[in-house]
mmCIF file of C-alpha atoms and ligand atoms in Angstrom:
data_model
loop_
_atom_site.group_PDB
_atom_site.id
_atom_site.type_symbol
_atom_site.label_atom_id
_atom_site.label_comp_id
_atom_site.label_asym_id
_atom_site.label_seq_id
_atom_site.Cartn_x
_atom_site.Cartn_y
_atom_site.Cartn_z
ATOM 1 C CA UNK A 1 -27.398 12.389 5.459
ATOM 2 C CA UNK A 2 -25.422 13.789 2.534
ATOM 3 C CA UNK A 3 -22.361 12.040 1.146
ATOM 4 C CA UNK A 4 -20.126 14.666 2.754
ATOM 5 C CA UNK A 5 -21.572 14.143 6.245
ATOM 6 C CA UNK A 6 -20.900 10.427 6.003
ATOM 7 C CA UNK A 7 -17.223 11.099 5.402
ATOM 8 C CA UNK A 8 -14.786 11.595 8.263
ATOM 9 C CA UNK A 9 -12.937 14.882 8.189
ATOM 10 C CA UNK A 10 -9.198 15.442 7.939
ATOM 11 C CA UNK A 11 -7.162 18.525 7.021
ATOM 12 C CA UNK A 12 -3.690 19.943 6.570
ATOM 13 C CA UNK A 13 -3.133 23.012 8.744
ATOM 14 C CA UNK A 14 -0.446 25.536 7.843
ATOM 15 C CA UNK A 15 0.359 29.113 6.889
ATOM 16 C CA UNK A 16 0.548 29.357 3.967
ATOM 17 C CA UNK A 17 -1.286 26.179 3.018
ATOM 18 C CA UNK A 18 -2.721 26.877 -0.425
ATOM 19 C CA UNK A 19 0.310 25.323 -2.148
ATOM 20 C CA UNK A 20 0.092 22.070 -0.168
ATOM 21 C CA UNK A 21 -0.060 18.868 -2.181
ATOM 22 C CA UNK A 22 -1.504 16.948 0.778
ATOM 23 C CA UNK A 23 -5.195 17.355 -0.270
ATOM 24 C CA UNK A 24 -4.319 15.897 -3.691
ATOM 25 C CA UNK A 25 -2.328 13.025 -2.180
ATOM 26 C CA UNK A 26 -4.939 12.079 0.431
ATOM 27 C CA UNK A 27 -7.714 12.373 -2.145
ATOM 28 C CA UNK A 28 -5.881 9.780 -4.229
ATOM 29 C CA UNK A 29 -5.286 7.574 -1.166
ATOM 30 C CA UNK A 30 -9.004 7.727 -0.264
ATOM 31 C CA UNK A 31 -9.981 6.722 -3.808
ATOM 32 C CA UNK A 32 -7.393 3.926 -3.838
ATOM 33 C CA UNK A 33 -8.410 2.407 -0.486
ATOM 34 C CA UNK A 34 -12.145 3.246 -0.481
ATOM 35 C CA UNK A 35 -11.787 4.847 2.963
ATOM 36 C CA UNK A 36 -14.665 7.324 3.539
ATOM 37 C CA UNK A 37 -12.689 10.477 4.273
ATOM 38 C CA UNK A 38 -12.656 14.070 3.130
ATOM 39 C CA UNK A 39 -9.474 16.108 3.362
ATOM 40 C CA UNK A 40 -8.917 19.805 2.774
ATOM 41 C CA UNK A 41 -6.549 22.693 3.531
ATOM 42 C CA UNK A 42 -6.975 24.730 6.721
ATOM 43 C CA UNK A 43 -5.288 28.125 6.902
ATOM 44 C CA UNK A 44 -4.639 29.391 10.433
ATOM 45 C CA UNK A 45 -3.125 32.723 11.497
ATOM 46 C CA UNK A 46 0.387 32.123 12.874
ATOM 47 C CA UNK A 47 -0.736 33.019 16.423
ATOM 48 C CA UNK A 48 -3.991 31.021 16.356
ATOM 49 C CA UNK A 49 -3.054 27.371 15.893
ATOM 50 C CA UNK A 50 -4.811 26.056 19.020
ATOM 51 C CA UNK A 51 -8.238 27.723 18.517
ATOM 52 C CA UNK A 52 -8.314 26.548 14.908
ATOM 53 C CA UNK A 53 -7.506 22.972 15.891
ATOM 54 C CA UNK A 54 -10.094 23.035 18.695
ATOM 55 C CA UNK A 55 -12.765 24.333 16.305
ATOM 56 C CA UNK A 56 -11.894 21.556 13.835
ATOM 57 C CA UNK A 57 -12.213 18.926 16.582
ATOM 58 C CA UNK A 58 -15.548 20.450 17.717
ATOM 59 C CA UNK A 59 -16.806 20.149 14.152
ATOM 60 C CA UNK A 60 -16.035 16.417 14.181
ATOM 61 C CA UNK A 61 -12.532 16.447 12.664
ATOM 62 C CA UNK A 62 -10.628 13.174 13.156
ATOM 63 C CA UNK A 63 -7.075 14.109 12.266
ATOM 64 C CA UNK A 64 -4.674 16.611 10.755
ATOM 65 C CA UNK A 65 -1.407 16.958 8.988
ATOM 66 C CA UNK A 66 0.611 19.862 10.322
ATOM 67 C CA UNK A 67 2.971 21.896 8.196
ATOM 68 C CA UNK A 68 5.025 25.086 8.486
ATOM 69 C CA UNK A 69 5.020 26.927 10.885
ATOM 70 C CA UNK A 70 2.992 24.802 13.309
ATOM 71 C CA UNK A 71 4.940 21.566 13.902
ATOM 72 C CA UNK A 72 6.241 22.757 17.287
ATOM 73 C CA UNK A 73 2.783 24.065 18.307
ATOM 74 C CA UNK A 74 1.328 20.664 17.444
ATOM 75 C CA UNK A 75 4.012 18.960 19.547
ATOM 76 C CA UNK A 76 3.043 21.161 22.511
ATOM 77 C CA UNK A 77 -0.694 20.644 21.922
ATOM 78 C CA UNK A 78 -0.717 16.828 21.823
ATOM 79 C CA UNK A 79 -1.787 14.926 24.969
ATOM 80 C CA UNK A 80 0.360 11.935 24.027
ATOM 81 C CA UNK A 81 3.289 11.593 21.631
ATOM 82 C CA UNK A 82 4.693 8.690 19.673
ATOM 83 C CA UNK A 83 8.361 7.942 20.464
ATOM 84 C CA UNK A 84 9.347 9.202 17.008
ATOM 85 C CA UNK A 85 7.468 12.503 17.545
ATOM 86 C CA UNK A 86 9.084 12.925 20.958
ATOM 87 C CA UNK A 87 12.521 12.312 19.419
ATOM 88 C CA UNK A 88 11.819 14.699 16.541
ATOM 89 C CA UNK A 89 10.548 17.410 18.895
ATOM 90 C CA UNK A 90 7.906 18.145 16.268
ATOM 91 C CA UNK A 91 4.548 16.757 15.151
ATOM 92 C CA UNK A 92 3.288 16.507 11.571
ATOM 93 C CA UNK A 93 0.320 14.212 12.277
ATOM 94 C CA UNK A 94 -2.475 14.687 14.825
ATOM 95 C CA UNK A 95 -5.179 12.117 15.555
ATOM 96 C CA UNK A 96 -8.270 13.004 17.568
ATOM 97 C CA UNK A 97 -10.338 10.383 19.382
ATOM 98 C CA UNK A 98 -11.969 9.665 22.728
ATOM 99 C CA UNK A 99 -8.586 9.312 24.424
ATOM 100 C CA UNK A 100 -7.544 12.818 23.373
ATOM 101 C CA UNK A 101 -5.020 14.306 20.975
ATOM 102 C CA UNK A 102 -2.282 11.970 19.739
ATOM 103 C CA UNK A 103 0.787 13.512 18.084
ATOM 104 C CA UNK A 104 2.993 11.580 15.694
ATOM 105 C CA UNK A 105 5.756 12.414 13.235
ATOM 106 C CA UNK A 106 5.838 10.479 9.954
ATOM 107 C CA UNK A 107 8.476 12.563 8.145
ATOM 108 C CA UNK A 108 11.438 10.333 8.976
ATOM 109 C CA UNK A 109 9.500 7.169 8.213
ATOM 110 C CA UNK A 110 8.567 8.729 4.853
ATOM 111 C CA UNK A 111 12.219 9.434 4.061
ATOM 112 C CA UNK A 112 13.329 5.918 4.999
ATOM 113 C CA UNK A 113 10.528 4.295 3.028
ATOM 114 C CA UNK A 114 11.226 6.409 -0.062
ATOM 115 C CA UNK A 115 14.922 5.499 0.055
ATOM 116 C CA UNK A 116 14.418 1.809 0.775
ATOM 117 C CA UNK A 117 11.226 0.957 -1.138
ATOM 118 C CA UNK A 118 10.896 3.487 -3.970
ATOM 119 C CA UNK A 119 14.626 3.947 -4.615
ATOM 120 C CA UNK A 120 15.651 0.421 -3.596
ATOM 121 C CA UNK A 121 18.616 1.352 -1.370
ATOM 122 C CA UNK A 122 18.879 -0.537 1.930
ATOM 123 C CA UNK A 123 20.011 1.524 4.925
ATOM 124 C CA UNK A 124 20.982 -1.547 6.946
ATOM 125 C CA UNK A 125 24.769 -1.546 7.184
ATOM 126 C CA UNK A 126 25.003 1.631 5.073
ATOM 127 C CA UNK A 127 27.295 4.598 5.643
ATOM 128 C CA UNK A 128 25.013 7.644 5.855
ATOM 129 C CA UNK A 129 25.967 11.331 5.871
ATOM 130 C CA UNK A 130 23.287 13.763 7.075
ATOM 131 C CA UNK A 131 23.811 17.415 6.151
ATOM 132 C CA UNK A 132 22.000 19.836 8.470
ATOM 133 C CA UNK A 133 20.925 19.798 12.105
ATOM 134 C CA UNK A 134 17.686 21.812 12.159
ATOM 135 C CA UNK A 135 14.157 20.537 12.610
ATOM 136 C CA UNK A 136 14.114 18.581 9.360
ATOM 137 C CA UNK A 137 17.337 16.736 10.234
ATOM 138 C CA UNK A 138 16.286 15.987 13.815
ATOM 139 C CA UNK A 139 13.060 14.422 12.547
ATOM 140 C CA UNK A 140 14.816 11.779 10.473
ATOM 141 C CA UNK A 141 17.609 10.609 12.805
ATOM 142 C CA UNK A 142 15.671 8.046 14.864
ATOM 143 C CA UNK A 143 13.915 6.360 11.892
ATOM 144 C CA UNK A 144 17.290 6.109 10.113
ATOM 145 C CA UNK A 145 19.014 4.647 13.199
ATOM 146 C CA UNK A 146 16.219 2.085 13.503
ATOM 147 C CA UNK A 147 17.355 0.677 10.142
ATOM 148 C CA UNK A 148 20.731 -0.177 11.742
ATOM 149 C CA UNK A 149 23.127 1.664 9.433
ATOM 150 C CA UNK A 150 26.861 1.084 9.929
ATOM 151 C CA UNK A 151 27.652 4.800 10.225
ATOM 152 C CA UNK A 152 25.678 8.004 10.635
ATOM 153 C CA UNK A 153 27.671 11.226 10.367
ATOM 154 C CA UNK A 154 25.762 14.452 11.062
ATOM 155 C CA UNK A 155 27.393 17.711 9.962
ATOM 156 C CA UNK A 156 26.100 21.259 10.071
ATOM 157 C CA UNK A 157 27.208 24.824 9.304
ATOM 158 C CA UNK A 158 26.711 25.498 13.029
ATOM 159 C CA UNK A 159 28.663 22.524 14.373
ATOM 160 C CA UNK A 160 27.255 22.774 17.905
ATOM 161 C CA UNK A 161 23.792 21.845 16.633
ATOM 162 C CA UNK A 162 25.165 18.677 15.034
ATOM 163 C CA UNK A 163 26.992 17.884 18.299
ATOM 164 C CA UNK A 164 23.691 18.262 20.171
ATOM 165 C CA UNK A 165 21.978 15.755 17.860
ATOM 166 C CA UNK A 166 24.837 13.295 18.306
ATOM 167 C CA UNK A 167 24.381 13.597 22.087
ATOM 168 C CA UNK A 168 20.597 13.274 21.899
ATOM 169 C CA UNK A 169 20.703 10.096 19.842
ATOM 170 C CA UNK A 170 23.790 8.449 21.404
ATOM 171 C CA UNK A 171 21.767 5.744 23.173
ATOM 172 C CA UNK A 172 19.616 4.985 20.116
ATOM 173 C CA UNK A 173 22.819 4.646 18.082
ATOM 174 C CA UNK A 174 24.298 2.210 20.642
ATOM 175 C CA UNK A 175 21.092 0.179 20.523
ATOM 176 C CA UNK A 176 21.417 0.010 16.718
ATOM 177 C CA UNK A 177 25.180 -0.738 16.853
ATOM 178 C CA UNK A 178 25.631 2.329 14.643
ATOM 179 C CA UNK A 179 28.708 4.522 14.685
ATOM 180 C CA UNK A 180 27.203 8.006 15.232
ATOM 181 C CA UNK A 181 29.399 11.113 15.075
ATOM 182 C CA UNK A 182 29.316 14.626 13.748
ATOM 183 C CA UNK A 183 30.132 18.312 14.018
ATOM 184 C CA UNK A 184 31.453 20.610 11.312
ATOM 185 C CA UNK A 185 32.139 19.465 7.729
ATOM 186 C CA UNK A 186 35.571 18.341 9.016
ATOM 187 C CA UNK A 187 33.780 15.454 10.763
ATOM 188 C CA UNK A 188 33.048 13.855 7.373
ATOM 189 C CA UNK A 189 34.919 10.565 7.258
ATOM 190 C CA UNK A 190 37.161 9.336 4.460
ATOM 191 C CA UNK A 191 35.636 7.398 1.588
ATOM 192 C CA UNK A 192 32.401 7.775 -0.344
ATOM 193 C CA UNK A 193 29.151 7.419 1.601
ATOM 194 C CA UNK A 194 26.331 5.111 0.470
ATOM 195 C CA UNK A 195 23.665 7.721 1.197
ATOM 196 C CA UNK A 196 23.984 11.490 1.649
ATOM 197 C CA UNK A 197 20.835 13.297 2.790
ATOM 198 C CA UNK A 198 20.593 17.072 2.437
ATOM 199 C CA UNK A 199 18.356 18.216 5.284
ATOM 200 C CA UNK A 200 19.550 21.835 5.198
ATOM 201 C CA UNK A 201 17.330 24.652 4.021
ATOM 202 C CA UNK A 202 20.068 25.535 1.499
ATOM 203 C CA UNK A 203 18.116 24.410 -1.573
ATOM 204 C CA UNK A 204 15.485 27.064 -0.859
ATOM 205 C CA UNK A 205 17.957 29.768 -1.909
ATOM 206 C CA UNK A 206 20.006 27.542 -4.242
ATOM 207 C CA UNK A 207 22.985 27.341 -1.878
ATOM 208 C CA UNK A 208 25.046 24.221 -1.447
ATOM 209 C CA UNK A 209 25.837 23.034 2.104
ATOM 210 C CA UNK A 210 29.520 22.539 2.805
ATOM 211 C CA UNK A 211 30.460 18.914 2.091
ATOM 212 C CA UNK A 212 33.729 17.196 1.182
ATOM 213 C CA UNK A 213 33.507 16.242 -2.509
ATOM 214 C CA UNK A 214 35.130 12.892 -1.703
ATOM 215 C CA UNK A 215 31.953 11.916 0.163
ATOM 216 C CA UNK A 216 30.279 11.456 -3.245
ATOM 217 C CA UNK A 217 30.992 8.406 -5.385
ATOM 218 C CA UNK A 218 29.378 6.460 -8.189
ATOM 219 C CA UNK A 219 27.668 4.215 -5.625
ATOM 220 C CA UNK A 220 26.237 7.127 -3.619
ATOM 221 C CA UNK A 221 22.571 8.011 -3.406
ATOM 222 C CA UNK A 222 22.391 11.803 -2.883
ATOM 223 C CA UNK A 223 18.966 12.645 -1.499
ATOM 224 C CA UNK A 224 17.663 16.205 -1.179
ATOM 225 C CA UNK A 225 14.664 16.561 1.134
ATOM 226 C CA UNK A 226 13.559 19.547 -0.996
ATOM 227 C CA UNK A 227 11.836 19.073 -4.336
ATOM 228 C CA UNK A 228 10.750 21.092 -7.315
ATOM 229 C CA UNK A 229 10.189 21.016 -11.051
ATOM 230 C CA UNK A 230 13.959 20.963 -11.594
ATOM 231 C CA UNK A 231 16.845 19.158 -9.853
ATOM 232 C CA UNK A 232 18.220 21.117 -6.893
ATOM 233 C CA UNK A 233 21.780 22.497 -6.837
ATOM 234 C CA UNK A 234 22.688 19.716 -4.407
ATOM 235 C CA UNK A 235 21.427 17.068 -6.843
ATOM 236 C CA UNK A 236 23.308 18.660 -9.760
ATOM 237 C CA UNK A 237 26.463 18.838 -7.645
ATOM 238 C CA UNK A 238 26.213 15.171 -6.636
ATOM 239 C CA UNK A 239 25.741 14.053 -10.236
ATOM 240 C CA UNK A 240 29.071 15.653 -11.178
ATOM 241 C CA UNK A 241 30.726 12.920 -9.118
ATOM 242 C CA UNK A 242 28.680 10.138 -10.703
ATOM 243 C CA UNK A 243 26.266 9.882 -7.782
ATOM 244 C CA UNK A 244 22.610 9.000 -8.222
ATOM 245 C CA UNK A 245 20.389 11.873 -7.087
ATOM 246 C CA UNK A 246 16.810 12.064 -5.818
ATOM 247 C CA UNK A 247 14.605 14.841 -4.496
ATOM 248 C CA UNK A 248 12.109 14.775 -1.618
ATOM 249 C CA UNK A 249 8.873 14.316 -3.547
ATOM 250 C CA UNK A 250 8.756 10.635 -2.626
ATOM 251 C CA UNK A 251 9.296 11.501 1.042
ATOM 252 C CA UNK A 252 6.297 13.828 0.839
ATOM 253 C CA UNK A 253 4.094 11.052 -0.542
ATOM 254 C CA UNK A 254 5.362 8.406 1.876
ATOM 255 C CA UNK A 255 4.965 10.564 4.991
ATOM 256 C CA UNK A 256 1.386 11.136 3.865
ATOM 257 C CA UNK A 257 0.850 7.388 3.375
ATOM 258 C CA UNK A 258 2.098 6.752 6.913
ATOM 259 C CA UNK A 259 -0.206 9.478 8.319
ATOM 260 C CA UNK A 260 -3.105 7.811 6.482
ATOM 261 C CA UNK A 261 -2.098 4.526 8.112
ATOM 262 C CA UNK A 262 -1.963 6.146 11.576
ATOM 263 C CA UNK A 263 -5.505 7.485 11.099
ATOM 264 C CA UNK A 264 -7.185 4.644 9.242
ATOM 265 C CA UNK A 265 -5.140 1.490 9.885
ATOM 266 C CA UNK A 266 -4.922 1.004 6.110
ATOM 267 C CA UNK A 267 -1.697 1.564 4.162
ATOM 268 C CA UNK A 268 -2.104 3.156 0.738
ATOM 269 C CA UNK A 269 0.350 2.485 -2.088
ATOM 270 C CA UNK A 270 2.530 5.579 -2.515
ATOM 271 C CA UNK A 271 4.200 4.660 -5.814
ATOM 272 C CA UNK A 272 1.338 5.431 -8.263
ATOM 273 C CA UNK A 273 0.559 8.715 -6.501
ATOM 274 C CA UNK A 274 4.238 9.667 -6.622
ATOM 275 C CA UNK A 275 4.327 8.945 -10.366
ATOM 276 C CA UNK A 276 1.262 11.106 -10.900
ATOM 277 C CA UNK A 277 2.642 13.984 -8.818
ATOM 278 C CA UNK A 278 5.987 13.792 -10.622
ATOM 279 C CA UNK A 279 4.252 14.073 -13.978
ATOM 280 C CA UNK A 280 2.259 17.093 -12.774
ATOM 281 C CA UNK A 281 5.346 18.758 -11.314
ATOM 282 C CA UNK A 282 7.428 18.390 -14.467
ATOM 283 C CA UNK A 283 4.614 19.218 -16.918
ATOM 284 C CA UNK A 284 5.543 22.168 -19.185
ATOM 285 C CA UNK A 285 3.162 24.523 -17.361
ATOM 286 C CA UNK A 286 5.248 24.060 -14.177
ATOM 287 C CA UNK A 287 8.646 24.349 -15.837
HETATM 288 P P1 ATR B 1 14.236 23.030 9.034
HETATM 289 O O1 ATR B 1 13.025 22.841 9.887
HETATM 290 O O2 ATR B 1 13.953 23.135 7.564
HETATM 291 O O3 ATR B 1 15.306 22.038 9.327
HETATM 292 P P2 ATR B 1 15.766 24.922 10.542
HETATM 293 O O4 ATR B 1 15.429 24.204 11.813
HETATM 294 O O5 ATR B 1 15.777 26.416 10.531
HETATM 295 O O6 ATR B 1 14.776 24.495 9.391
HETATM 296 O O7 ATR B 1 17.180 24.363 10.053
HETATM 297 C C1 ATR B 1 17.748 24.787 8.851
HETATM 298 C C2 ATR B 1 18.995 23.950 8.591
HETATM 299 O O8 ATR B 1 19.547 24.324 7.319
HETATM 300 C C3 ATR B 1 20.110 24.172 9.587
HETATM 301 O O9 ATR B 1 20.878 22.986 9.687
HETATM 302 C C4 ATR B 1 20.904 25.297 8.921
HETATM 303 O O10 ATR B 1 22.235 25.431 9.368
HETATM 304 P P3 ATR B 1 22.561 26.318 10.709
HETATM 305 O O11 ATR B 1 22.123 25.455 11.842
HETATM 306 O O12 ATR B 1 24.015 26.534 10.641
HETATM 307 O O13 ATR B 1 21.740 27.570 10.573
HETATM 308 C C5 ATR B 1 20.866 24.816 7.515
HETATM 309 N N1 ATR B 1 21.113 25.841 6.484
HETATM 310 C C6 ATR B 1 20.271 26.805 6.081
HETATM 311 N N2 ATR B 1 20.829 27.527 5.078
HETATM 312 C C7 ATR B 1 22.032 26.973 4.823
HETATM 313 C C8 ATR B 1 23.086 27.251 3.909
HETATM 314 N N3 ATR B 1 22.982 28.243 3.038
HETATM 315 N N4 ATR B 1 24.189 26.465 3.938
HETATM 316 C C9 ATR B 1 24.286 25.452 4.826
HETATM 317 N N5 ATR B 1 23.337 25.139 5.722
HETATM 318 C C10 ATR B 1 22.229 25.896 5.722
#
């Protein structure tokens, strides 16, 4: 048996997928933990998610990360869902075993862990403002509520979508004794927030989501779920008010670490891999 055959197979499926940093991250996690896995990219045509996943399972594949545009397909494909994947309405992690296809979503956990562990900001008792109400926002609401923040305000350009999230998570908020509200940018409450998360797609085209400037203060952590070689417009904007700003690179690493844990039962250390990725991203050749 060759070395490759003795390794259990994992992949990230997407379209496009060539840019994905997941093979790099999981390669580092495998080296760090000694887990015998191999992990590569899997490109699928946008209308052929299911046959590509089935072929991967047939070939002995044990699990997958799922990226754009397949997170809803993966949610539909899974036989069983974790509560956080059901709440997110999307799946970024698939696990294949004798009991079938298990769908999970580690994105929100990755965000919370990056904020609390890597950035050192506790969400318990915090006032949190979430900008956006699309798929990315929906995926992080339950993991944030589980940290028992004091307040979670969700605002969105299309207010009705923020209202729908507030309705969906009303019970979870009551369970966490969290004051959950939202709507348009007018729903932003007075006083600086402890944490502001930009979950809009605005940073993709360098546009700033509507947000009351008074929400930012010197004690605010302004977190953009996007990342790149340079600070996003949202991060630059937040810094004008003295806020601390972070991008989503740590979330990327930590969601991967949690997927690794779901598959292998072993938790890799995200911090050194994040430091390495950050250095690669900001190297002159990327700038
Ligand atoms: P994703 O999966 O990345 O969340 P999505 O489900 O299409 O993608 O959601 C995109 C989010 O970014 C939405 O909250 C969207 O606002 P609308 O619901 O009003 O469309 C938000 N968004 C995108 N571009 C934006 C912009 N330029 N300014 C403010 N919000 C923006």
